[in-house]
Coordinates of N, CA and C in Angstrom, one line a residue:
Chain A
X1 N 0.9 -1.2 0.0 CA 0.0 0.0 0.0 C 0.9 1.2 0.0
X2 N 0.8 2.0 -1.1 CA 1.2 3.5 -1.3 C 0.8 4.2 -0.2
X3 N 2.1 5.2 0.4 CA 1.5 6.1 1.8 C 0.6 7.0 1.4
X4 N 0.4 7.6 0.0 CA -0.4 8.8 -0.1 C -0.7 8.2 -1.3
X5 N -2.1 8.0 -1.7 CA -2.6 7.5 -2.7 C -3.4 8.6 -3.6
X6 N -3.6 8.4 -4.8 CA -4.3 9.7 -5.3 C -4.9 8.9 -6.8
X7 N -5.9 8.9 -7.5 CA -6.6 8.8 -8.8 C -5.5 9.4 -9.7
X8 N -5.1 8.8 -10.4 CA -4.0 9.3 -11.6 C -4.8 10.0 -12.5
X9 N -6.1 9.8 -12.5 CA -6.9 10.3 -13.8 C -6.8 9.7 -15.0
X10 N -6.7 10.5 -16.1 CA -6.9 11.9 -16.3 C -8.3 12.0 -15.8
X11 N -8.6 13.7 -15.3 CA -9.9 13.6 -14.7 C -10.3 14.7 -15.4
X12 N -11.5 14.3 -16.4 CA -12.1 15.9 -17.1 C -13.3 16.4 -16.7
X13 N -13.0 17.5 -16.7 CA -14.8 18.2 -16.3 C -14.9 19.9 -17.4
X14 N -15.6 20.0 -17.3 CA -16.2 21.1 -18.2 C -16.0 22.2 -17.8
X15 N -16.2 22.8 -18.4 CA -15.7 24.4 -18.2 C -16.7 25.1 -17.0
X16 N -16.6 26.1 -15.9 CA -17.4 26.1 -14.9 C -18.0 24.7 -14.1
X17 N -17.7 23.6 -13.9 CA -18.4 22.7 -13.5 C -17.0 22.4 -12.0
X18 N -17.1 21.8 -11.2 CA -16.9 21.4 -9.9 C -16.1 20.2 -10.2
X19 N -14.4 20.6 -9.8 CA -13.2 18.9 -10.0 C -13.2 19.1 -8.3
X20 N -13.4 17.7 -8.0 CA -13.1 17.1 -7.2 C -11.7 15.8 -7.1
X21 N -11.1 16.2 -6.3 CA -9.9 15.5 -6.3 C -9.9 14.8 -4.6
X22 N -9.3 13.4 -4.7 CA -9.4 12.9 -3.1 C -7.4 12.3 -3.2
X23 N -7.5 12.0 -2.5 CA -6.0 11.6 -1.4 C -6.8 11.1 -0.2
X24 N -5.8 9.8 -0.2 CA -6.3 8.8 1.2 C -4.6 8.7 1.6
X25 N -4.3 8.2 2.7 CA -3.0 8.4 3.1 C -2.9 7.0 4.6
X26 N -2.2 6.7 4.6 CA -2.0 5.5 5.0 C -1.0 5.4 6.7
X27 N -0.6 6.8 7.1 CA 0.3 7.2 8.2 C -0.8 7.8 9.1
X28 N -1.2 7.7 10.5 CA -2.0 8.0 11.3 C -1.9 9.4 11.9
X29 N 0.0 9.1 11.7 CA 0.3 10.2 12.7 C 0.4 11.2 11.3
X30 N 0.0 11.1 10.9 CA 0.2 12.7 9.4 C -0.5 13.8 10.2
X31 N 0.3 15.1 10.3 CA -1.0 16.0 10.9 C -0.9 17.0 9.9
X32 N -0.2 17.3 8.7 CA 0.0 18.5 8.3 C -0.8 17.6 6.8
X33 N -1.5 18.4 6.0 CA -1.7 17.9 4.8 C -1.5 19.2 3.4
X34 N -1.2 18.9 2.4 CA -1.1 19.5 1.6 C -1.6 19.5 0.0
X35 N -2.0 20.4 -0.4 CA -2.4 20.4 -2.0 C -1.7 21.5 -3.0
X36 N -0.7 20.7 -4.2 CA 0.2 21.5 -5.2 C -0.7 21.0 -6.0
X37 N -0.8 22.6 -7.3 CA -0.2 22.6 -8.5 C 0.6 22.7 -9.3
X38 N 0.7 21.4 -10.3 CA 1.9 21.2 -10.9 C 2.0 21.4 -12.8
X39 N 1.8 22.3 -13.0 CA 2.0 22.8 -14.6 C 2.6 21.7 -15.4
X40 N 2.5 21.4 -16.8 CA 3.5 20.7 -17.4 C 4.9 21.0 -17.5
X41 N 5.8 20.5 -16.9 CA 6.9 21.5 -17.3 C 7.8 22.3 -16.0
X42 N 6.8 22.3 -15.0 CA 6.8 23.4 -13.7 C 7.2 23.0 -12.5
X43 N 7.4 23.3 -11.6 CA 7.8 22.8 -10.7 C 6.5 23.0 -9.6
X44 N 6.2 22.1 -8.5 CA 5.1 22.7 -8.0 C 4.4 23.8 -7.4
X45 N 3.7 24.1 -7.1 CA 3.2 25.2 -6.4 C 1.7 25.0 -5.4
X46 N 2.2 25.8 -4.1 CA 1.5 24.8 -3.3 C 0.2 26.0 -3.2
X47 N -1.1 25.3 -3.1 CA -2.4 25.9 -3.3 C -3.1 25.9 -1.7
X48 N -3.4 24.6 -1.3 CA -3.9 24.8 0.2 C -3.5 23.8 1.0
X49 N -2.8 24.8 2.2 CA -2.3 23.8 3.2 C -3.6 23.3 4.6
X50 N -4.0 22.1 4.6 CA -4.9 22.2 6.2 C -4.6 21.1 7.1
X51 N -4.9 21.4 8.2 CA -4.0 20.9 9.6 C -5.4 20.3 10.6
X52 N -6.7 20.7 10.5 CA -7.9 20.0 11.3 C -8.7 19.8 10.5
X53 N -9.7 18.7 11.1 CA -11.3 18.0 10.7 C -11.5 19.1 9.9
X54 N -12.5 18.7 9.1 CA -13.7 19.8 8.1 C -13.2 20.7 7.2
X55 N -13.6 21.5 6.7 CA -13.3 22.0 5.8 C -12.1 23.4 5.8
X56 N -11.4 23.9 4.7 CA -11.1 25.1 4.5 C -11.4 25.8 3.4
X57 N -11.5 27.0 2.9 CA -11.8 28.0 2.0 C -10.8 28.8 1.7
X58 N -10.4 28.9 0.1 CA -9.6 29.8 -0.3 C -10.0 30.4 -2.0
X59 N -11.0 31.3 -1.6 CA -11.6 31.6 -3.3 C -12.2 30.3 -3.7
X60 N -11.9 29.8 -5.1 CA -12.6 28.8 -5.7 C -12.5 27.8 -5.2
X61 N -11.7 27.4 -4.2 CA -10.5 26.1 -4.0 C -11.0 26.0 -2.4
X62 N -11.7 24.3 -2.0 CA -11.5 24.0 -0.7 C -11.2 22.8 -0.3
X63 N -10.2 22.5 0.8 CA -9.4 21.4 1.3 C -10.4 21.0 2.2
X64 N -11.2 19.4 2.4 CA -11.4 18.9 3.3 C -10.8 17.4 3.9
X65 N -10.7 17.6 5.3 CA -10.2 16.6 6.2 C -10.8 15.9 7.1
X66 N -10.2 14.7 6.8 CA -11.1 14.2 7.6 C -9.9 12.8 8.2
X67 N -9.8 13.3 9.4 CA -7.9 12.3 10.0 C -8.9 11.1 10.0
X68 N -10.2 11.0 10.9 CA -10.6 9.6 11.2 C -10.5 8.3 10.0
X69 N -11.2 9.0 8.7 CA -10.9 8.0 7.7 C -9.9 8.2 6.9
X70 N -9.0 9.0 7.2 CA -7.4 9.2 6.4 C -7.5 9.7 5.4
X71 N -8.7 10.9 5.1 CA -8.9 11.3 3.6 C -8.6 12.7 3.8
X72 N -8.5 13.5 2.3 CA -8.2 14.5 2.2 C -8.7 15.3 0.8
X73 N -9.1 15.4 0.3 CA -9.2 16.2 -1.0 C -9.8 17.7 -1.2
X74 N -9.5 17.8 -2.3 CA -9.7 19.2 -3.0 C -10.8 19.6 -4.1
X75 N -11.5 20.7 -3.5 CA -12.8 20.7 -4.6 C -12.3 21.9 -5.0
X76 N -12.4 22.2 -6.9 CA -12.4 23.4 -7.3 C -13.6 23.8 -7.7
X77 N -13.8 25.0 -7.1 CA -15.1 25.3 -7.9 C -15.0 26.3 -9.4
X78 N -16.4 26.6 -10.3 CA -16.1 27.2 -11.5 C -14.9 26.8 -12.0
X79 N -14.5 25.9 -12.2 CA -13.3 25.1 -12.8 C -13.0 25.8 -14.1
X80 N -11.7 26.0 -14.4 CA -11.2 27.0 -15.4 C -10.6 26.0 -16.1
X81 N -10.3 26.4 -17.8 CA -8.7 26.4 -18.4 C -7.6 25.8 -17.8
X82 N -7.3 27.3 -17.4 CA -6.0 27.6 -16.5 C -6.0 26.2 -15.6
X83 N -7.2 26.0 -15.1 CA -7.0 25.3 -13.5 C -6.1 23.2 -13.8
X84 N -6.5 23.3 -15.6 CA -5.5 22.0 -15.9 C -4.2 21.7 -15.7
X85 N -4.1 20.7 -14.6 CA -2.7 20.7 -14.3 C -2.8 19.0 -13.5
X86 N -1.9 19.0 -13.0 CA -1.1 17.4 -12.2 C -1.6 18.4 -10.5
X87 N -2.5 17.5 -9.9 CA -2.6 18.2 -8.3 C -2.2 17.0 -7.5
X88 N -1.2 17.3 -7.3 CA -0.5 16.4 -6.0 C -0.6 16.8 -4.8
X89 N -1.2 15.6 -4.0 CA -1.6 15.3 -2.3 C -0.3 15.1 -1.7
X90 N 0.1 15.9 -0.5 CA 1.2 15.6 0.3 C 0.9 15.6 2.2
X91 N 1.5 14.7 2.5 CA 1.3 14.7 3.9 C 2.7 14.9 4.4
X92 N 2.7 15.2 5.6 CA 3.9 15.1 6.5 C 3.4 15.0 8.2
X93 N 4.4 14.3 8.7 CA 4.2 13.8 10.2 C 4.4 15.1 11.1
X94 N 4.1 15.1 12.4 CA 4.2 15.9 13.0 C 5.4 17.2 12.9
X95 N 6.5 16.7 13.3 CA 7.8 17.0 13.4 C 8.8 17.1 12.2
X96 N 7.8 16.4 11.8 CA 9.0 16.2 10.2 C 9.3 17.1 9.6
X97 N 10.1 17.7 8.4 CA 10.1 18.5 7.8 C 9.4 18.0 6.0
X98 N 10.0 16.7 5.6 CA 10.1 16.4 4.7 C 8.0 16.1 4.5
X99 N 8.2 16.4 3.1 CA 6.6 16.0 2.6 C 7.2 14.3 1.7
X100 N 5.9 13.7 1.8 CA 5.4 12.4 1.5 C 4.5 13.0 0.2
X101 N 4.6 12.4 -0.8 CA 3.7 12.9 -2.2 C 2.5 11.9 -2.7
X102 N 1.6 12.2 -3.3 CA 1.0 10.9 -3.8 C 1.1 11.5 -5.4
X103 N 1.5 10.3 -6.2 CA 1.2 10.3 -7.6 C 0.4 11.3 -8.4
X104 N 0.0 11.9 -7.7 CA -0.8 13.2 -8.6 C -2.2 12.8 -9.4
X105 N -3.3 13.6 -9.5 CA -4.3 13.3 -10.2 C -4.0 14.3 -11.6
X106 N -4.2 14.2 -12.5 CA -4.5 14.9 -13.5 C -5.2 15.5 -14.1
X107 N -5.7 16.5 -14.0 CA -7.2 17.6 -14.5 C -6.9 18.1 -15.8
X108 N -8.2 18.0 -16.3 CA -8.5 18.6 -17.5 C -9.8 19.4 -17.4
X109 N -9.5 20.4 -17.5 CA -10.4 21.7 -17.9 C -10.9 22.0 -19.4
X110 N -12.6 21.4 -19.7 CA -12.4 21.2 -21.5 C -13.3 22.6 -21.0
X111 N -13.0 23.7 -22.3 CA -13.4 25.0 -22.6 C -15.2 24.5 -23.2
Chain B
X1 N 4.1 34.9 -0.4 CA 4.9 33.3 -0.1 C 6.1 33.9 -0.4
X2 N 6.4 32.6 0.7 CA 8.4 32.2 0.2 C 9.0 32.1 -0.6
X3 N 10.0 32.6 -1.3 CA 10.5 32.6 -2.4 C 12.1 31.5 -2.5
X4 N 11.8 30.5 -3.3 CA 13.1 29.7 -3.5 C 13.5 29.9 -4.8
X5 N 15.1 29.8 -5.3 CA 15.3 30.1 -6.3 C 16.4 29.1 -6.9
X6 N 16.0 28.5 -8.2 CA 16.6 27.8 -8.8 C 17.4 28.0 -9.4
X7 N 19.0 27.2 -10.0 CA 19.4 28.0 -11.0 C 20.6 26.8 -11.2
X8 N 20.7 26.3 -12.6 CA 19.9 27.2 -13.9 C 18.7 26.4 -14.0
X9 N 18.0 27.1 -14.7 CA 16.4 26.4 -14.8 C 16.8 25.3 -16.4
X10 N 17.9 25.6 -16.7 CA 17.7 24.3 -17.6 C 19.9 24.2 -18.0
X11 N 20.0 22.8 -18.1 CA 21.2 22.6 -18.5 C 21.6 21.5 -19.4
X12 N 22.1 21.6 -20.6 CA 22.3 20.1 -21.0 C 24.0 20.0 -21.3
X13 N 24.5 19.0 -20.5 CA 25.8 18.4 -20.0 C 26.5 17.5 -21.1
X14 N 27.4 17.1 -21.5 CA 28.3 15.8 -22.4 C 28.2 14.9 -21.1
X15 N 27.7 13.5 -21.7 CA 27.9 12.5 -20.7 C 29.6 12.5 -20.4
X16 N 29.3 12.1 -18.8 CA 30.9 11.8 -18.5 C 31.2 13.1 -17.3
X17 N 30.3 14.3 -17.6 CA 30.8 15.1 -17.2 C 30.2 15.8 -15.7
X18 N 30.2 16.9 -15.0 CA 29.3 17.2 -13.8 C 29.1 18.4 -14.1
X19 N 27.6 18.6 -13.1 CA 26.8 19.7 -13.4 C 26.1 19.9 -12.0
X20 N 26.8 21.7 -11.9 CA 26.3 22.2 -10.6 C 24.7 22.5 -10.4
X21 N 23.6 22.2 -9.3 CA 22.8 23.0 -9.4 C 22.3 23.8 -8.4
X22 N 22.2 25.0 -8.1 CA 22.2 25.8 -6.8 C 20.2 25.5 -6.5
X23 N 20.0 26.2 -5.3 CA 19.2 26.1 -4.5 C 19.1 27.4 -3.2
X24 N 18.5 28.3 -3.5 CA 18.5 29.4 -2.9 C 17.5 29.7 -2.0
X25 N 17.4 29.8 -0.6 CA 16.3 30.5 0.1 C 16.7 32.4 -0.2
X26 N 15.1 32.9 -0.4 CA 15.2 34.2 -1.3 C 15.1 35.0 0.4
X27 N 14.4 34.9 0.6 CA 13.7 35.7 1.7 C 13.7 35.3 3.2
X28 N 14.3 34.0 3.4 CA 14.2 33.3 4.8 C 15.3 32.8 4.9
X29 N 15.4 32.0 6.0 CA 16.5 31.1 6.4 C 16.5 29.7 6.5
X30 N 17.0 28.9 5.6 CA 16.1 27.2 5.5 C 17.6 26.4 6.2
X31 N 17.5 26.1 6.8 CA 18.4 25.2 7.9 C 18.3 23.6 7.0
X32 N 16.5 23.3 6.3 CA 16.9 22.1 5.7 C 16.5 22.5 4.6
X33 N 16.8 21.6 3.0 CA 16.2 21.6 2.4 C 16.4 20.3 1.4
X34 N 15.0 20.1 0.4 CA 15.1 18.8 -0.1 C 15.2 18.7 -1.5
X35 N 15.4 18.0 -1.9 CA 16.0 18.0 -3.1 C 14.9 16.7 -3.9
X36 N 14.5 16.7 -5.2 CA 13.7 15.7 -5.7 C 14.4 15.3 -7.1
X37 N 13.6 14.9 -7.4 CA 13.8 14.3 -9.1 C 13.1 13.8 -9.8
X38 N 11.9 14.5 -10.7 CA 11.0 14.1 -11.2 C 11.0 13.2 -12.9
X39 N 11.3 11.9 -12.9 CA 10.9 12.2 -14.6 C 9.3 12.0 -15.3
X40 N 9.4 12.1 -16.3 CA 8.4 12.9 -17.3 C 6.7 11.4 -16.7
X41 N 6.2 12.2 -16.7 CA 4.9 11.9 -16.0 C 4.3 10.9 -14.7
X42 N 5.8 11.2 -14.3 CA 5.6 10.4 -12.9 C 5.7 11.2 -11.8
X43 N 5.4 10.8 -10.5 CA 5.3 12.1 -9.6 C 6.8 12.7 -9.0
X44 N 7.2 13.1 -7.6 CA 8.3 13.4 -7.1 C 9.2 12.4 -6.0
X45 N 10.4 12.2 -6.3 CA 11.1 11.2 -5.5 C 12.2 11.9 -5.2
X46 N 11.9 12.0 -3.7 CA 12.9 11.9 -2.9 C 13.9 12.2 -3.0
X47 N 15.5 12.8 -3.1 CA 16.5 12.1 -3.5 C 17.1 12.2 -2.3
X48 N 17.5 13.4 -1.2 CA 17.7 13.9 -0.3 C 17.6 15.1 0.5
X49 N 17.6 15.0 2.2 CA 17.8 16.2 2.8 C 18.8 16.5 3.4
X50 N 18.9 18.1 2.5 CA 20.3 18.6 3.1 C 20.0 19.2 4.3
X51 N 20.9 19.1 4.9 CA 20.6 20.0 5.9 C 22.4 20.8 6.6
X52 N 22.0 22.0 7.0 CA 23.0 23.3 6.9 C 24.1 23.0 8.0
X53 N 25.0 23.3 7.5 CA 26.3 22.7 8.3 C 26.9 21.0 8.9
X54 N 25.7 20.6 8.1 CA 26.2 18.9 8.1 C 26.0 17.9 7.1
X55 N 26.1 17.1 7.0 CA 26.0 16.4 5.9 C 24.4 15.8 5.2
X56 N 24.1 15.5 3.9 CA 23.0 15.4 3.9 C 22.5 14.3 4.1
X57 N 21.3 13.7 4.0 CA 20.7 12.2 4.1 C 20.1 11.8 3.0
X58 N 20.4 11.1 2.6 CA 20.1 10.5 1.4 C 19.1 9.4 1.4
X59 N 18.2 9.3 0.8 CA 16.9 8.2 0.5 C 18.1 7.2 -0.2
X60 N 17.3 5.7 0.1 CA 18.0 4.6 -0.1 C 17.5 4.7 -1.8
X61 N 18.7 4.1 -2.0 CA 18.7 3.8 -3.7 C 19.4 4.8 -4.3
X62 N 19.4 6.4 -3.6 CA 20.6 7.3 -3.8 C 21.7 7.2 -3.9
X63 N 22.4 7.6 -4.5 CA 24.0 7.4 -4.4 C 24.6 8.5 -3.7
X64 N 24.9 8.8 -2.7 CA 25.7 9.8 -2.4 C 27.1 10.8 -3.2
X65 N 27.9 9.7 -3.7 CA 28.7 10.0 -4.2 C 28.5 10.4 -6.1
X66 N 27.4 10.0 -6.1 CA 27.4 10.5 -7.7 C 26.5 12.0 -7.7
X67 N 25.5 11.8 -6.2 CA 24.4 13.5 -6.2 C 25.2 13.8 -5.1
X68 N 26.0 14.8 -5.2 CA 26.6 15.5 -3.8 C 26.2 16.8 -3.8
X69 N 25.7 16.8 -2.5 CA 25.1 18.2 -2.0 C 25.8 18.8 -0.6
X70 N 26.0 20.0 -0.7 CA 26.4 21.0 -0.1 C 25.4 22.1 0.5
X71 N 25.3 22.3 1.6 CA 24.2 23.3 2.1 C 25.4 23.8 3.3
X72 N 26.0 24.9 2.7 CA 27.2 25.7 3.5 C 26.6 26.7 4.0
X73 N 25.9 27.4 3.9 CA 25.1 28.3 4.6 C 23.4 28.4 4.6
X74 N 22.9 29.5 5.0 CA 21.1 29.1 5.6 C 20.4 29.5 4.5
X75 N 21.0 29.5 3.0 CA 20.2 30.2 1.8 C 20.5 29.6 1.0
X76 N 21.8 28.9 0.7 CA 22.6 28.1 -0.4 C 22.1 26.4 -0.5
X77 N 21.9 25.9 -1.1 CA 22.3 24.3 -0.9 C 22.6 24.0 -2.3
X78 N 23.6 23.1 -3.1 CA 23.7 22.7 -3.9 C 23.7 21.1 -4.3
X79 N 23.4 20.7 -5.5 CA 23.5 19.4 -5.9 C 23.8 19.5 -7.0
X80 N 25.2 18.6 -6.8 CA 26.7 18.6 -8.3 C 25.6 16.9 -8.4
X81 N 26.0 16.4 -9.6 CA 25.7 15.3 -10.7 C 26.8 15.1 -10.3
X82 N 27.4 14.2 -10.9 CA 28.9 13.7 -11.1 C 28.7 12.6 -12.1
X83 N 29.6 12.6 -13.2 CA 29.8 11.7 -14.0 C 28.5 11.5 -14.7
X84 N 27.9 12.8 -15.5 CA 26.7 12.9 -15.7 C 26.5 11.3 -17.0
X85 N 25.9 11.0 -16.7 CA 24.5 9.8 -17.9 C 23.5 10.4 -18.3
X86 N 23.0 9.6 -19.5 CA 21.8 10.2 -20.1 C 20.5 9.9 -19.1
X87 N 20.9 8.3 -18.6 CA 19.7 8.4 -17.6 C 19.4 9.3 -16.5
X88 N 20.6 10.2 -15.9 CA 20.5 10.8 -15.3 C 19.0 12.2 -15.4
X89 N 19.0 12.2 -16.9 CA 18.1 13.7 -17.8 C 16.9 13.5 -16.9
X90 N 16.8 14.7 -16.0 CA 15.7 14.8 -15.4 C 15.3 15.9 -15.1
X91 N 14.0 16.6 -14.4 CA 13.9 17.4 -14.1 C 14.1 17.4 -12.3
X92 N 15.2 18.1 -12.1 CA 15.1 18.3 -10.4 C 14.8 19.2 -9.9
X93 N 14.6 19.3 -8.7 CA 13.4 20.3 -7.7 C 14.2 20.3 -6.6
X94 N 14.5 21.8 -5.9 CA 14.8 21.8 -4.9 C 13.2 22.3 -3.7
X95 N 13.1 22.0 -2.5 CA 12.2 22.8 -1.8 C 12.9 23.1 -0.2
X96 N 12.4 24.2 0.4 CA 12.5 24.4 1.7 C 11.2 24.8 2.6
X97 N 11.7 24.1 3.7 CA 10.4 24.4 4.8 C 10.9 25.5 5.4
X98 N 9.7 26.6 5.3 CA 9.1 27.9 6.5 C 9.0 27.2 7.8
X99 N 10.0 27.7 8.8 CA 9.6 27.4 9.9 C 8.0 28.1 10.7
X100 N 7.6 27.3 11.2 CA 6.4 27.9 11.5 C 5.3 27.5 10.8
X101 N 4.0 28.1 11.0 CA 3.2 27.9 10.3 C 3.0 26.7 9.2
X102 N 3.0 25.2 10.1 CA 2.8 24.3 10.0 C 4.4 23.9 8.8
X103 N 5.2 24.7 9.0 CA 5.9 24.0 7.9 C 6.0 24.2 6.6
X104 N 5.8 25.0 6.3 CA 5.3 24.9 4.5 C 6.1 25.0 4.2
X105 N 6.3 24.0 3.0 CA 7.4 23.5 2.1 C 7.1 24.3 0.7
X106 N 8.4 25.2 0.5 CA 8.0 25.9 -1.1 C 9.0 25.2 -1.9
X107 N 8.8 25.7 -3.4 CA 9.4 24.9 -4.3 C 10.2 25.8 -4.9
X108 N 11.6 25.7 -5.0 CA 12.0 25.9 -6.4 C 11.8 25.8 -8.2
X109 N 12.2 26.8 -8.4 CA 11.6 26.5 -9.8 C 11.5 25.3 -10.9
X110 N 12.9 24.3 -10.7 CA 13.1 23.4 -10.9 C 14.2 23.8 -12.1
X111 N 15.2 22.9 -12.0 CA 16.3 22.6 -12.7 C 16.1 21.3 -14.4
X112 N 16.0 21.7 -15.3 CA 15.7 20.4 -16.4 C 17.3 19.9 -17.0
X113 N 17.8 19.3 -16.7 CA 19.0 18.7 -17.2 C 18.7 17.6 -18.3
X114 N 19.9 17.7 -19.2 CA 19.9 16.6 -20.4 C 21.1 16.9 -20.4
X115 N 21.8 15.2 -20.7 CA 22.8 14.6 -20.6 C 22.8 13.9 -22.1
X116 N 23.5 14.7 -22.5 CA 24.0 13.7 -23.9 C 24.8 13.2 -24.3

């Protein structure tokens, strides 16, 4: 079992329509979790970081958590163009410094 | 955000040969930082954490002596190739964690090497 697992995709949705992306993660003690975009070509860039239960909000973009069943994903809303990219799930342990990656899902934004 | 800086963002090497790649905290002070290696549509691996005034650690399957890294001061870290191969051609990534605020790990721009 992969520590941070993620749908490779490719995952398409329509232009304005709602990508949903999940990450399941397999370490108990993860408390830090994370969501990058990754451009073709690019190096990552990290979108939303969250740390407790339920949800977070940032503009179009929200991270929910949920430690009891090890999940994590990312909803975009009004899904754009732009927003096609590789979104990689990352966890890290308390203390740690280093991030844990999952294989990335792949979004496609059809105009 | 934190600003990490890569350089050079792209290099192509004669096999046989080595290739420096820097790693810069812009605006902070990164005590660790990590180093990846991505090839073409697979995700990020590992390679090592440097960390500042000591030696680095290296993920198993690493070679130490072929990726040597250097983190001499709290903004620099580098990763020389050595004895570059074509399999080496990859895209590498440096990132460093913000202390504080959970950590946040930013990215460098990333380095694209080809080795021919």
């Amino acid at each position: 079992q992969k520590e941070v697992e993620q749908n490779s995709g490719p995952l398409s949705v329509p232009e304005g329509a709602i990508a949903s992306l999940n990450c399941t993660y397999s370490d108990r003690g993860s408390q830090s979790f994370f969501w990058y975009r990754q451009y073709s070509g690019k190096s990552p860039e990290l979108i939303m970081s969250i740390y407790s239960n339920g949800d977070k909000e940032d503009g179009r973009f929200t991270a929910q958590l949920n430690k009891a069943s090890q999940y994590v994903s990312l909803l975009i809303r009004d899904s754009q163009p732009s927003d096609s990219a590789t979104y990689l799930c990352a966890v890290k342990r308390g203390s740690a410094r280093q991030l844990t990656f999952g294989s990335g899902t792949q979004l496609t934004v059809l105009p | 955000g934190a600003v990490v800086s890569q350089h050079p963002s792209w290099v192509i090497c004669k096999s046989g040969t080595s290739v420096k790649i820097e790693c810069r905290s812009l605006d902070f002070q990164a005590t660790t930082m990590f180093w990846y290696r991505q090839f073409p549509k697979q995700s990020l691996m590992l390679m090592a954490t440097s960390n500042e005034g000591s030696k680095a650690t290296y993920e198993q399957g690493v070679e130490k002596d072929k990726f040597l890294i250097n983190h001499a001061s709290l903004t620099l870290s580098t990763l020389t190739v050595t004895s570059a191969h074509p399999e080496d051609s990859s895209f590498y990534i440096c990132s460093a964690a913000v202390q504080g605020a959970g950590n946040t790990i930013y990215f460098g721009e990333g380095s694209w090497l080809t080795v021919v």
